[in-house]
Coordinates of C-alpha atoms in Angstrom, one line a residue:
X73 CA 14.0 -28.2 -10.3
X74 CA 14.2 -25.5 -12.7
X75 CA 10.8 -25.9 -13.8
X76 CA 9.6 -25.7 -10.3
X77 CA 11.9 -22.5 -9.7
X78 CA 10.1 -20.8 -12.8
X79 CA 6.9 -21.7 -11.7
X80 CA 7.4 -19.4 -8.7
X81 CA 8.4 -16.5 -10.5
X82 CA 5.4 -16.9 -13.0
X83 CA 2.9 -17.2 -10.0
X84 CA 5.0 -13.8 -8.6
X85 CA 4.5 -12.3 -11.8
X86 CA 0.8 -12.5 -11.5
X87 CA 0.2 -11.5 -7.6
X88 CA 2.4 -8.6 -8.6
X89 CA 0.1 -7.7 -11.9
X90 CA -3.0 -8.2 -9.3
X91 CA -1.6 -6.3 -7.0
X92 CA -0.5 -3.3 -9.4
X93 CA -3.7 -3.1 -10.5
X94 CA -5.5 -2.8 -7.1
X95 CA -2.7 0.3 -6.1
X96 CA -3.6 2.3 -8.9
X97 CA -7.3 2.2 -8.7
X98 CA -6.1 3.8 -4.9
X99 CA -5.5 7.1 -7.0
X100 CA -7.2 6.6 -10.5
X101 CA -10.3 7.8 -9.9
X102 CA -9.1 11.7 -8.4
X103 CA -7.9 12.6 -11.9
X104 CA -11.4 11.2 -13.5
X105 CA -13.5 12.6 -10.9
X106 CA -14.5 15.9 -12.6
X107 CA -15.3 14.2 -15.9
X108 CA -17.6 10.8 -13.7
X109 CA -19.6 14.0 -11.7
X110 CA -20.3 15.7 -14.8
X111 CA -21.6 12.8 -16.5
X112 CA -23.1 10.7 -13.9
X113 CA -24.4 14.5 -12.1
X114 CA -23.0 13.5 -9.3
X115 CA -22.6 16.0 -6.5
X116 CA -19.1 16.3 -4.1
X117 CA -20.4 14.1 -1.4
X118 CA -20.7 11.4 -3.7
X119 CA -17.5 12.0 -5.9
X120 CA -15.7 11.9 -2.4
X121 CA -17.0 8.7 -1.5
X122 CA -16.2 7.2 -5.0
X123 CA -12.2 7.2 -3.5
X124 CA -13.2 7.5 0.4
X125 CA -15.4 4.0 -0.2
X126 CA -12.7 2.2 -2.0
X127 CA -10.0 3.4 0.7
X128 CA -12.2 2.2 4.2
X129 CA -13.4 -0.8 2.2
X130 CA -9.8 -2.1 1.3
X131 CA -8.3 -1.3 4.8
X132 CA -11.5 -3.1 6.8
X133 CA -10.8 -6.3 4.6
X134 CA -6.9 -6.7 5.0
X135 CA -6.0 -8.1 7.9
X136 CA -9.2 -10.6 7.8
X137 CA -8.5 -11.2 4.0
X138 CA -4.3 -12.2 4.6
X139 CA -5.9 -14.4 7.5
X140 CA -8.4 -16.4 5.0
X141 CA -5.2 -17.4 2.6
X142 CA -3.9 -18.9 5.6
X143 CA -7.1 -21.1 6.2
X144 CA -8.3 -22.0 2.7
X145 CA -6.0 -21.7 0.7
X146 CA -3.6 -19.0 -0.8
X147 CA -4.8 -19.5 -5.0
X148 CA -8.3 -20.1 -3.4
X149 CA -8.7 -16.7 -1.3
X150 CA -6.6 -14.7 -4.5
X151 CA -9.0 -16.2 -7.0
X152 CA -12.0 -15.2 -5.5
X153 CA -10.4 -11.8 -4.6
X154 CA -9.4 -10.8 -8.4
X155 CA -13.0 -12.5 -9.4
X156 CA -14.7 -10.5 -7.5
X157 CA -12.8 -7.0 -8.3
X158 CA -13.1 -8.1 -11.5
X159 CA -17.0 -8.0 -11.5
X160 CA -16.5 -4.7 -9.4
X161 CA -14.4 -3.0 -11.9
X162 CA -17.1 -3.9 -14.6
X163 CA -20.1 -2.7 -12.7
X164 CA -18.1 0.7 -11.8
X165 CA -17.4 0.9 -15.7
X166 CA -21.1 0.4 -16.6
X167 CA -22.2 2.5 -13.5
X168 CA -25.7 4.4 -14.2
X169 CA -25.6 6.8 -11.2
X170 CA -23.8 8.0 -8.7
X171 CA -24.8 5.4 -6.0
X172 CA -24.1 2.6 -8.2
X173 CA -20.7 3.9 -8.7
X174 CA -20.1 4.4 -5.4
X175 CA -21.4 0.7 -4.6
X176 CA -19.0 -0.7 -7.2
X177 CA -16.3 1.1 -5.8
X178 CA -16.9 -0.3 -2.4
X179 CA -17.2 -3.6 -3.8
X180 CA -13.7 -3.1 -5.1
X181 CA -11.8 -2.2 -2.3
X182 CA -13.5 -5.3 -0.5
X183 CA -12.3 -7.6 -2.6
X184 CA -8.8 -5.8 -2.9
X185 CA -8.7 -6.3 0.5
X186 CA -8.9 -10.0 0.5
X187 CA -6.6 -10.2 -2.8
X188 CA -3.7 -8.1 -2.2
X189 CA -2.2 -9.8 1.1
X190 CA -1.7 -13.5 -0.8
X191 CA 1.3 -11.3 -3.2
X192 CA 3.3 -11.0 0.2
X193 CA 2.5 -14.7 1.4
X194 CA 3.9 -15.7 -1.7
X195 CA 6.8 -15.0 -1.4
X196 CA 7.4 -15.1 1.9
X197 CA 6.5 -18.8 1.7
X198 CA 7.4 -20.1 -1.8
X199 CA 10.7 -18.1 -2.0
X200 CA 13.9 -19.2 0.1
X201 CA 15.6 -16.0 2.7
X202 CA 18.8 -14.9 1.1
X203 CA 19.4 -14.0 -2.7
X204 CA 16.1 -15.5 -3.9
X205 CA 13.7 -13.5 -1.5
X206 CA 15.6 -10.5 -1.9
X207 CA 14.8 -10.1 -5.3
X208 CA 11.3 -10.9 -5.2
X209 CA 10.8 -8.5 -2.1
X210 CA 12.9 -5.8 -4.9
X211 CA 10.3 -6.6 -7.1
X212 CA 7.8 -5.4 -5.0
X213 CA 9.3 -2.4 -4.1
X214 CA 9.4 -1.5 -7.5
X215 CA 6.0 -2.1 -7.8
X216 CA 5.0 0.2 -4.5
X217 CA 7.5 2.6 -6.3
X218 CA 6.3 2.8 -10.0
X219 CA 2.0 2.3 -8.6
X220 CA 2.3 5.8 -5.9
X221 CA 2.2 7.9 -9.3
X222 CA 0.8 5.5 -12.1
X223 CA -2.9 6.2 -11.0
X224 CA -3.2 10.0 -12.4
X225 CA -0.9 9.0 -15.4
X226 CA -2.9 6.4 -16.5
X227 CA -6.6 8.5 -15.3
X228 CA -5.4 11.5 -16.6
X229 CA -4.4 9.5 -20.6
X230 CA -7.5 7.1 -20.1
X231 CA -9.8 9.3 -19.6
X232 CA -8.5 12.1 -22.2
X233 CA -8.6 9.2 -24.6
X234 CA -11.1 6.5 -23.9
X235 CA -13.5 8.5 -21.5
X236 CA -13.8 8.1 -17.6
X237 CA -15.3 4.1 -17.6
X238 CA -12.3 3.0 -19.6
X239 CA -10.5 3.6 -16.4
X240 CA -12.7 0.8 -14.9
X241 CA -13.1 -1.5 -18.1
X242 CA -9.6 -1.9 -18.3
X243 CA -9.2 -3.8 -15.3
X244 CA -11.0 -6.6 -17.1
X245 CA -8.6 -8.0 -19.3
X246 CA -6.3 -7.5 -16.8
X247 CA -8.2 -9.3 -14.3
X248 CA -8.7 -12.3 -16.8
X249 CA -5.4 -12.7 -17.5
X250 CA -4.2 -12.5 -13.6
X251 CA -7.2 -15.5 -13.1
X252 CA -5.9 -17.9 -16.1
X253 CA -1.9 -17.2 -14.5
X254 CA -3.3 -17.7 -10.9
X255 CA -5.1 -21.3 -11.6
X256 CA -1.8 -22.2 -13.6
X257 CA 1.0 -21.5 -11.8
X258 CA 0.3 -20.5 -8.1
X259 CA 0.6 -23.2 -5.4
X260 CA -2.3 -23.2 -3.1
X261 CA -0.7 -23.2 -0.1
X262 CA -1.9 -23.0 3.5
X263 CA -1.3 -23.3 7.3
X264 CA -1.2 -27.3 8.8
X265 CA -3.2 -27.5 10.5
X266 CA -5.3 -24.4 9.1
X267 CA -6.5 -22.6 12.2
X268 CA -10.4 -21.6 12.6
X269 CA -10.9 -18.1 11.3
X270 CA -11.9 -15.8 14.4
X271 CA -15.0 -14.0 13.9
X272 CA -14.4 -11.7 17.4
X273 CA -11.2 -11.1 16.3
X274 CA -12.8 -10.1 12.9
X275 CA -15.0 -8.0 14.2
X276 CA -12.9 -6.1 16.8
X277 CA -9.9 -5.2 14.5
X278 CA -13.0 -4.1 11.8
X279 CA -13.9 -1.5 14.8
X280 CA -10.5 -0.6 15.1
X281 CA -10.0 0.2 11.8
X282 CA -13.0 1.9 11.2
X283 CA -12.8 4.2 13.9
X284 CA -9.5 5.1 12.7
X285 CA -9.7 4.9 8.8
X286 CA -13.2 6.6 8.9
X287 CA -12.2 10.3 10.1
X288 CA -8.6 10.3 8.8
X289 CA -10.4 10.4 5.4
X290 CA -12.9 12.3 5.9
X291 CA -12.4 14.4 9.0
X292 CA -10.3 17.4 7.2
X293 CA -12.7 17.4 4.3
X294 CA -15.4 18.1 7.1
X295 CA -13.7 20.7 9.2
X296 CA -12.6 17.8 11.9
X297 CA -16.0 17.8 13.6
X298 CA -16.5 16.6 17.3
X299 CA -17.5 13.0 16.1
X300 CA -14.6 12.5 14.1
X301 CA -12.4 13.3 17.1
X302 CA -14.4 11.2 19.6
X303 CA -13.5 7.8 16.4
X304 CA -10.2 8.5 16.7
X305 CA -10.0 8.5 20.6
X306 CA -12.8 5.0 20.7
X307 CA -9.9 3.2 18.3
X308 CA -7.6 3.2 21.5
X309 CA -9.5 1.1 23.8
X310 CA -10.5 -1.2 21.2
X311 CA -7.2 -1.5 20.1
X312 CA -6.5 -2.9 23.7
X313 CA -9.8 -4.9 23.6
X314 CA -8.5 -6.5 20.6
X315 CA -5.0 -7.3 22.1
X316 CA -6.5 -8.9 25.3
X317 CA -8.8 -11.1 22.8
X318 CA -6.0 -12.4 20.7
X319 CA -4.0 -13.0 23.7
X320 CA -6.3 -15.7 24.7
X321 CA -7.3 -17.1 21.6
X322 CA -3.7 -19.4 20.9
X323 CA -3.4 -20.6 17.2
X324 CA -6.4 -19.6 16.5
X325 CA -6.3 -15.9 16.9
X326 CA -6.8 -13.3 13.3
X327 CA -3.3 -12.0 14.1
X328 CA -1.2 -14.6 16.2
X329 CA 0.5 -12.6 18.9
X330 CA 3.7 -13.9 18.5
X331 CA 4.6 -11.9 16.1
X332 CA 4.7 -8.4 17.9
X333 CA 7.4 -10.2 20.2
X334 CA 9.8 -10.0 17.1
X335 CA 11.6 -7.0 16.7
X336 CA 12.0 -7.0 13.0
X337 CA 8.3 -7.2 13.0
X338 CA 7.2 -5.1 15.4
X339 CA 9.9 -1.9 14.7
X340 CA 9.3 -2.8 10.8
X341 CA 5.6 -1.9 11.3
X342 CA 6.2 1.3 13.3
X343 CA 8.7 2.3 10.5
X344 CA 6.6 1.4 7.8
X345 CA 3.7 3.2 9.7
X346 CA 5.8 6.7 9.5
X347 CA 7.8 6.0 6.2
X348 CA 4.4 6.0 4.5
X349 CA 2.9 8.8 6.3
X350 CA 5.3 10.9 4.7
X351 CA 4.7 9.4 1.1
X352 CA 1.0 9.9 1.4
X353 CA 1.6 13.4 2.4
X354 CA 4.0 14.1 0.0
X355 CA 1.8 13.3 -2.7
X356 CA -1.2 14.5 -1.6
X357 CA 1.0 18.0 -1.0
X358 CA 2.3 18.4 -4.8
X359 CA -1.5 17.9 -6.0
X360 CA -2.7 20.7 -3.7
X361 CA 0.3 22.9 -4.5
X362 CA 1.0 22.1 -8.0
X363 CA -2.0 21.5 -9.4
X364 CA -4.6 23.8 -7.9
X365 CA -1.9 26.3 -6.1
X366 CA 0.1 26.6 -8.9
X367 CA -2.3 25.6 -11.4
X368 CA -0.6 23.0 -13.5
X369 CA -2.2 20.3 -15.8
X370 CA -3.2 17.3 -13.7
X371 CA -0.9 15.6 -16.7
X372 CA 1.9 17.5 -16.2
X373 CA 1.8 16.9 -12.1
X374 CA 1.6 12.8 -12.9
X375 CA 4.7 12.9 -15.3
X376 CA 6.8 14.8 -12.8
X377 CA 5.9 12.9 -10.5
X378 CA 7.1 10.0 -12.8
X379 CA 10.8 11.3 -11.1
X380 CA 10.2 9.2 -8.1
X381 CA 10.0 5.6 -9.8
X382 CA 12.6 6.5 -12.4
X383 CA 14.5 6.8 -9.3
X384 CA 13.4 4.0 -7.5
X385 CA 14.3 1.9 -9.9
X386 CA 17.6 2.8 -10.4
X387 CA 18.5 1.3 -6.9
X388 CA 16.1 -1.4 -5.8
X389 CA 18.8 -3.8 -8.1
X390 CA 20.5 -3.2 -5.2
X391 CA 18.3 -4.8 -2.8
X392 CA 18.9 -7.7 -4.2
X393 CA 22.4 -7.8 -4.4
X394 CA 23.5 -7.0 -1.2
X395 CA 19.9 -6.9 0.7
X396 CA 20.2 -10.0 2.7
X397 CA 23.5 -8.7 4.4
X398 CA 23.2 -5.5 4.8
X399 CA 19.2 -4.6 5.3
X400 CA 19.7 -2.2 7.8
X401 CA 22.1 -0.1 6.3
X402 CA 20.0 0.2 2.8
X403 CA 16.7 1.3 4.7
X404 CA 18.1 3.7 6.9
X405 CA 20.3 4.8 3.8
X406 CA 17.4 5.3 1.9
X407 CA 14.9 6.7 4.4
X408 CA 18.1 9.4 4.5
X409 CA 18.3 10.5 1.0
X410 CA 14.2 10.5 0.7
X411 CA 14.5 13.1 3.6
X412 CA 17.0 15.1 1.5
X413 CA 15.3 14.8 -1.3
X414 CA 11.9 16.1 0.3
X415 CA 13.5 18.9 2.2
X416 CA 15.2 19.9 -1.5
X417 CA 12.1 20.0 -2.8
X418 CA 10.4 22.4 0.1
X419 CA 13.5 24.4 0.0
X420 CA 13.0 25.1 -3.9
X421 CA 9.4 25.6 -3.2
X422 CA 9.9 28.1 -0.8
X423 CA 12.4 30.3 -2.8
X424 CA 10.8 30.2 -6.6
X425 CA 6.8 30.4 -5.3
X426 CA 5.1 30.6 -8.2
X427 CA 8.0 30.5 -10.6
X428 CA 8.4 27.2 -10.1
X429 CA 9.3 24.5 -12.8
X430 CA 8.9 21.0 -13.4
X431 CA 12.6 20.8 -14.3
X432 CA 12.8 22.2 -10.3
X433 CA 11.3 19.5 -8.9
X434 CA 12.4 16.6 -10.8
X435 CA 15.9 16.4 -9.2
X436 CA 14.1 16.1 -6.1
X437 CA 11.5 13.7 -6.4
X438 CA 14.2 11.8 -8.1
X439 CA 16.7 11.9 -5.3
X440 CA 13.7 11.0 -2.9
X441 CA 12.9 7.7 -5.6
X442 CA 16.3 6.6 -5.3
X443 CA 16.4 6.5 -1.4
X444 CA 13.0 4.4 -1.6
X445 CA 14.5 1.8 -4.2
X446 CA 16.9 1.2 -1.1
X447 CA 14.4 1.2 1.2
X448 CA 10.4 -0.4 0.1
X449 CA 12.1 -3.6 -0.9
X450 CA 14.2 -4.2 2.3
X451 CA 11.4 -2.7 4.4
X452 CA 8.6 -6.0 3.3
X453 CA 11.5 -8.4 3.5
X454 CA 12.8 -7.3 7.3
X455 CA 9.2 -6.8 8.5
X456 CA 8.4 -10.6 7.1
X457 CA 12.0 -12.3 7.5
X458 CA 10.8 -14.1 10.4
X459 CA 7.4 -15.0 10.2
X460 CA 6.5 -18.7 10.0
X461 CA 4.8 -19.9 7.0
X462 CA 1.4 -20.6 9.1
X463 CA 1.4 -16.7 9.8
X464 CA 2.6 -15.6 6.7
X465 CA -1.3 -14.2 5.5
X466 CA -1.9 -12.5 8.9
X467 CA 1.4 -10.3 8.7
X468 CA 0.8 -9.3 5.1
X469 CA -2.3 -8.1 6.3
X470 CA -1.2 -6.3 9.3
X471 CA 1.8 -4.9 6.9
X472 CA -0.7 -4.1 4.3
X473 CA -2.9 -2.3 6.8
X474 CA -0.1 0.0 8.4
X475 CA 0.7 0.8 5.6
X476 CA -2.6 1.8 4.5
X477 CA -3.4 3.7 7.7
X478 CA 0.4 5.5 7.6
X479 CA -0.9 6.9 4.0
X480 CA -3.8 8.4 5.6
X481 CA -2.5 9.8 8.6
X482 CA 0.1 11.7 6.3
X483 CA -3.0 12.9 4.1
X484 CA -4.9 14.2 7.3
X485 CA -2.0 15.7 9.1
X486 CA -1.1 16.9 5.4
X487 CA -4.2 19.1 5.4
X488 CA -3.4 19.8 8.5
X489 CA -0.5 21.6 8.0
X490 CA -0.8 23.1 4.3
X491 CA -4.0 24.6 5.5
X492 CA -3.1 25.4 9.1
X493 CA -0.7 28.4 8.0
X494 CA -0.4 31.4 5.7
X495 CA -1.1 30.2 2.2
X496 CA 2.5 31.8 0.6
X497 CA 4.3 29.2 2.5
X498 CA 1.8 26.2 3.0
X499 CA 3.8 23.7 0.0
X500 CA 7.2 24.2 1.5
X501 CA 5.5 23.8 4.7
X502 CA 3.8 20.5 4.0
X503 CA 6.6 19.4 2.4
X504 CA 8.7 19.2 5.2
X505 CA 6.1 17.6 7.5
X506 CA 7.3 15.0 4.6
X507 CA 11.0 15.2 5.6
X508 CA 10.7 15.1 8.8
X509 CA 8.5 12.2 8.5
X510 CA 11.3 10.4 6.4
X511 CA 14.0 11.4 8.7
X512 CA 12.3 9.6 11.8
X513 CA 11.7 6.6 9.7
X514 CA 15.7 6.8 9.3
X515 CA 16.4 7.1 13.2
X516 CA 13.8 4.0 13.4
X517 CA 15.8 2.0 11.4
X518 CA 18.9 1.5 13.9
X519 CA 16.0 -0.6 15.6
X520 CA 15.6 -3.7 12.7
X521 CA 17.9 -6.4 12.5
X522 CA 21.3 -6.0 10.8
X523 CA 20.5 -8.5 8.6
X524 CA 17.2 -9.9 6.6
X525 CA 17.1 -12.7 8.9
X526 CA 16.0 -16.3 7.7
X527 CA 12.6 -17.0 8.6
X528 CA 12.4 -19.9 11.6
X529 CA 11.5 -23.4 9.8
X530 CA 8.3 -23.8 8.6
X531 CA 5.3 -25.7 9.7
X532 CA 4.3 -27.9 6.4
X533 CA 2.1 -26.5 4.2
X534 CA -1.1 -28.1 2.8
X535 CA -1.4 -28.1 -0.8
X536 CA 1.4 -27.5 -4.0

């Protein structure tokens, strides 16, 4: 029994690593970018599309990828995943121009896409609700936590060090390792009767998130032209498409419908949706205002930033102690004190300008950090409490995508606001689109269960 118990947390340990890796190659690249264009002559359209390709790649492929671990296999659908952004990561490193980069890149947010979801189904189906499940879903937390900043740490000392491809060639090893741990220790479980995968569905929700993802990346970057406008508005009716589709496809359907008539699910996803909207922009704020505002060291920017895990960390033990009774009270807690924390930090901004110090914002970003290591663990658990282990892919793909798509609203409406306004003010400014943002996900949270909830009993599962 103990042998079976460590087995889980070995095979967690490895979706985690997986995972960790795929959420800093999100940000890596930004801090490298100067140093890839220089060498590879590439110009700003292409640079842009070295992150924008990764991002649209990895959101088209989530929702389909969590579905495939639910059909062929959970180890089966990782193991290709970290294979192929294995491969990916080695072709980026060994990238002889600018469209080969931006091909690998692609390439790796594809198959991040289809191996990111299985770390969620794995513990929502190989770990028990209560004490167990809490601390795995705190483990992830972390990990959300520690990854939003890791990316320019690591770019920024990789690339002063090693040169701009070691930020690709290190993902092999890593890769390796996460392949050898996979095959060993992770069960490769899956929906019984596995459902058929559904290629409309597949294909509708790919439109949907297109037309969304596509000019929330690049809209601001491109003045918010007519076209990009006219995507956003299109993702509406095919949203509703979609949702008549499903509704008649039964067992079979990409996201089974059932799920949206849970609460915990369906008020989890709209605060997930605005909790990370205000992360995204938060982030996207300091580089804007610290680093080319303010004119700090793209170093110095990622070790301030360091605040926010140092804080999350120091609470997210809490999840798992008192998580499973009192979830609602730790998110909206936390969502709380990240809205302090962000306000703080605009307030400061506002009054020093450009005699601001790190030592100014590191209180902040840490009070903001340990609201979150209340609230990212205890958010995945309550979304996912009661989804049945034949589901279990689909929702971490649908929570994986919201979450995506939250980060990229808050970048565009980010822009949006830091740009929109006289440039004295524009960091406090976006800064408190960021508190406000956390302050809503707070009034949202009166609306999840009291409790994580035990997940309903589960269908068996094919393979161990």
């Amino acid at each position: 029994m103990k042998a079976l118990a460590g087995r889980r947390w070995l095979a967690l340990s490895v979706v985690l690593v997986a995972t960790f890796m795929d959420l800093i190659d999100v940000t890596i690249v930004n801090v490298a970018l100067p140093a890839i264009q220089r060498d590879l002559g590439a110009g700003y359209a292409a640079g842009q599309w070295a992150v924008a390709g990764y991002a649209l790649a990895y959101a088209l492929l989530l929702v389909t990828g969590g579905r495939l671990g639910d059909i062929a296999g959970r180890r089966r659908v990782f193991l290709a995943g970290v294979a192929g952004f294995t491969l990916a990561s080695a072709l980026a490193g060994a990238a002889w121009s600018p469209g080969t980069l931006v091909a690998a890149r692609i390439l790796q947010g594809a198959f991040a896409g289809v191996m990111v979801p299985q770390a969620i189904s794995v513990i929502t189906v190989q770990f028990a609700p209560g004490r167990e499940r809490a601390a795995a879903f705190s483990l992830y937390g972390v990990l959300l936590g520690v990854a939003q900043v890791s990316g320019p740490v690591l770019g920024g000392l990789l690339t002063t060090h090693g040169g701009w491809r070691s930020i690709f060639y290190i993902n092999i090893p890593i890769g390796l390792l996460a392949l050898a741990g996979a095959a060993r220790w992770m069960d490769d479980s899956r929906a019984d009767p596995p459902p058929r995968l559904d290629l409309g569905g597949v294909a509708l929700i790919s439109g949907v998130v297109l037309l969304l993802a596509f000019p929330l990346v690049q809209g601001r970057e491109l003045g918010w032209p007519g076209w990009s406008l006219a995507m956003l508005g299109c993702a509406v009716p095919l949203l509703a498409a979609f949702a008549r589709y499903e509704m008649r496809r039964g067992d079979d359907a990409l996201i089974p419908t059932g799920l949206f008539r849970r609460r915990s699910f369906s008020a989890g996803l709209a605060l997930n949706l605005v909790l990370f909207s205000g992360i995204g922009a938060l982030f996207i704020t300091l580089t804007w205002g610290l680093q080319f505002g303010l004119d700090w060291s793209p170093l110095l920017v990622a070790f301030v930033c360091l605040a926010w895990p140092a804080g999350t960390a120091c609470t997210a033990q809490l999840t798992h102690r008192y998580g499973h009774r009192r979830g609602r009270l730790l998110v909206g807690l936390g969502t709380a004190l990240a809205a302090l924390g962000a306000a703080w930090l605009s307030a400061v901004t506002a009054r020093s300008g450009a005699d601001l110090t790190p030592w100014s914002v590191v209180p902040c970003l840490a009070l903001s950090g340990l609201g979150l290591g209340l609230t990212l663990p205890m958010l995945s658990q309550t979304v996912l409490g009661e989804v049945r282990a034949d589901s279990a892919g689909a929702a971490s793909g649908v929570l994986n995508s919201v979450t995506q798509l939250g980060g990229a609203i808050g970048v565009a409406l980010a822009g949006v606001v830091y740009f929109g306004g006289p440039a004295g003010s524009a960091l406090p400014r976006a800064l408190g689109y960021s508190a406000a943002a956390f302050l809503l996900a707070a009034a949202l949270a009166r609306f999840l269960p009291r409790t994580a909830v035990p997940a309903e009993p589960h269908r068996p599962l094919v393979g161990a």
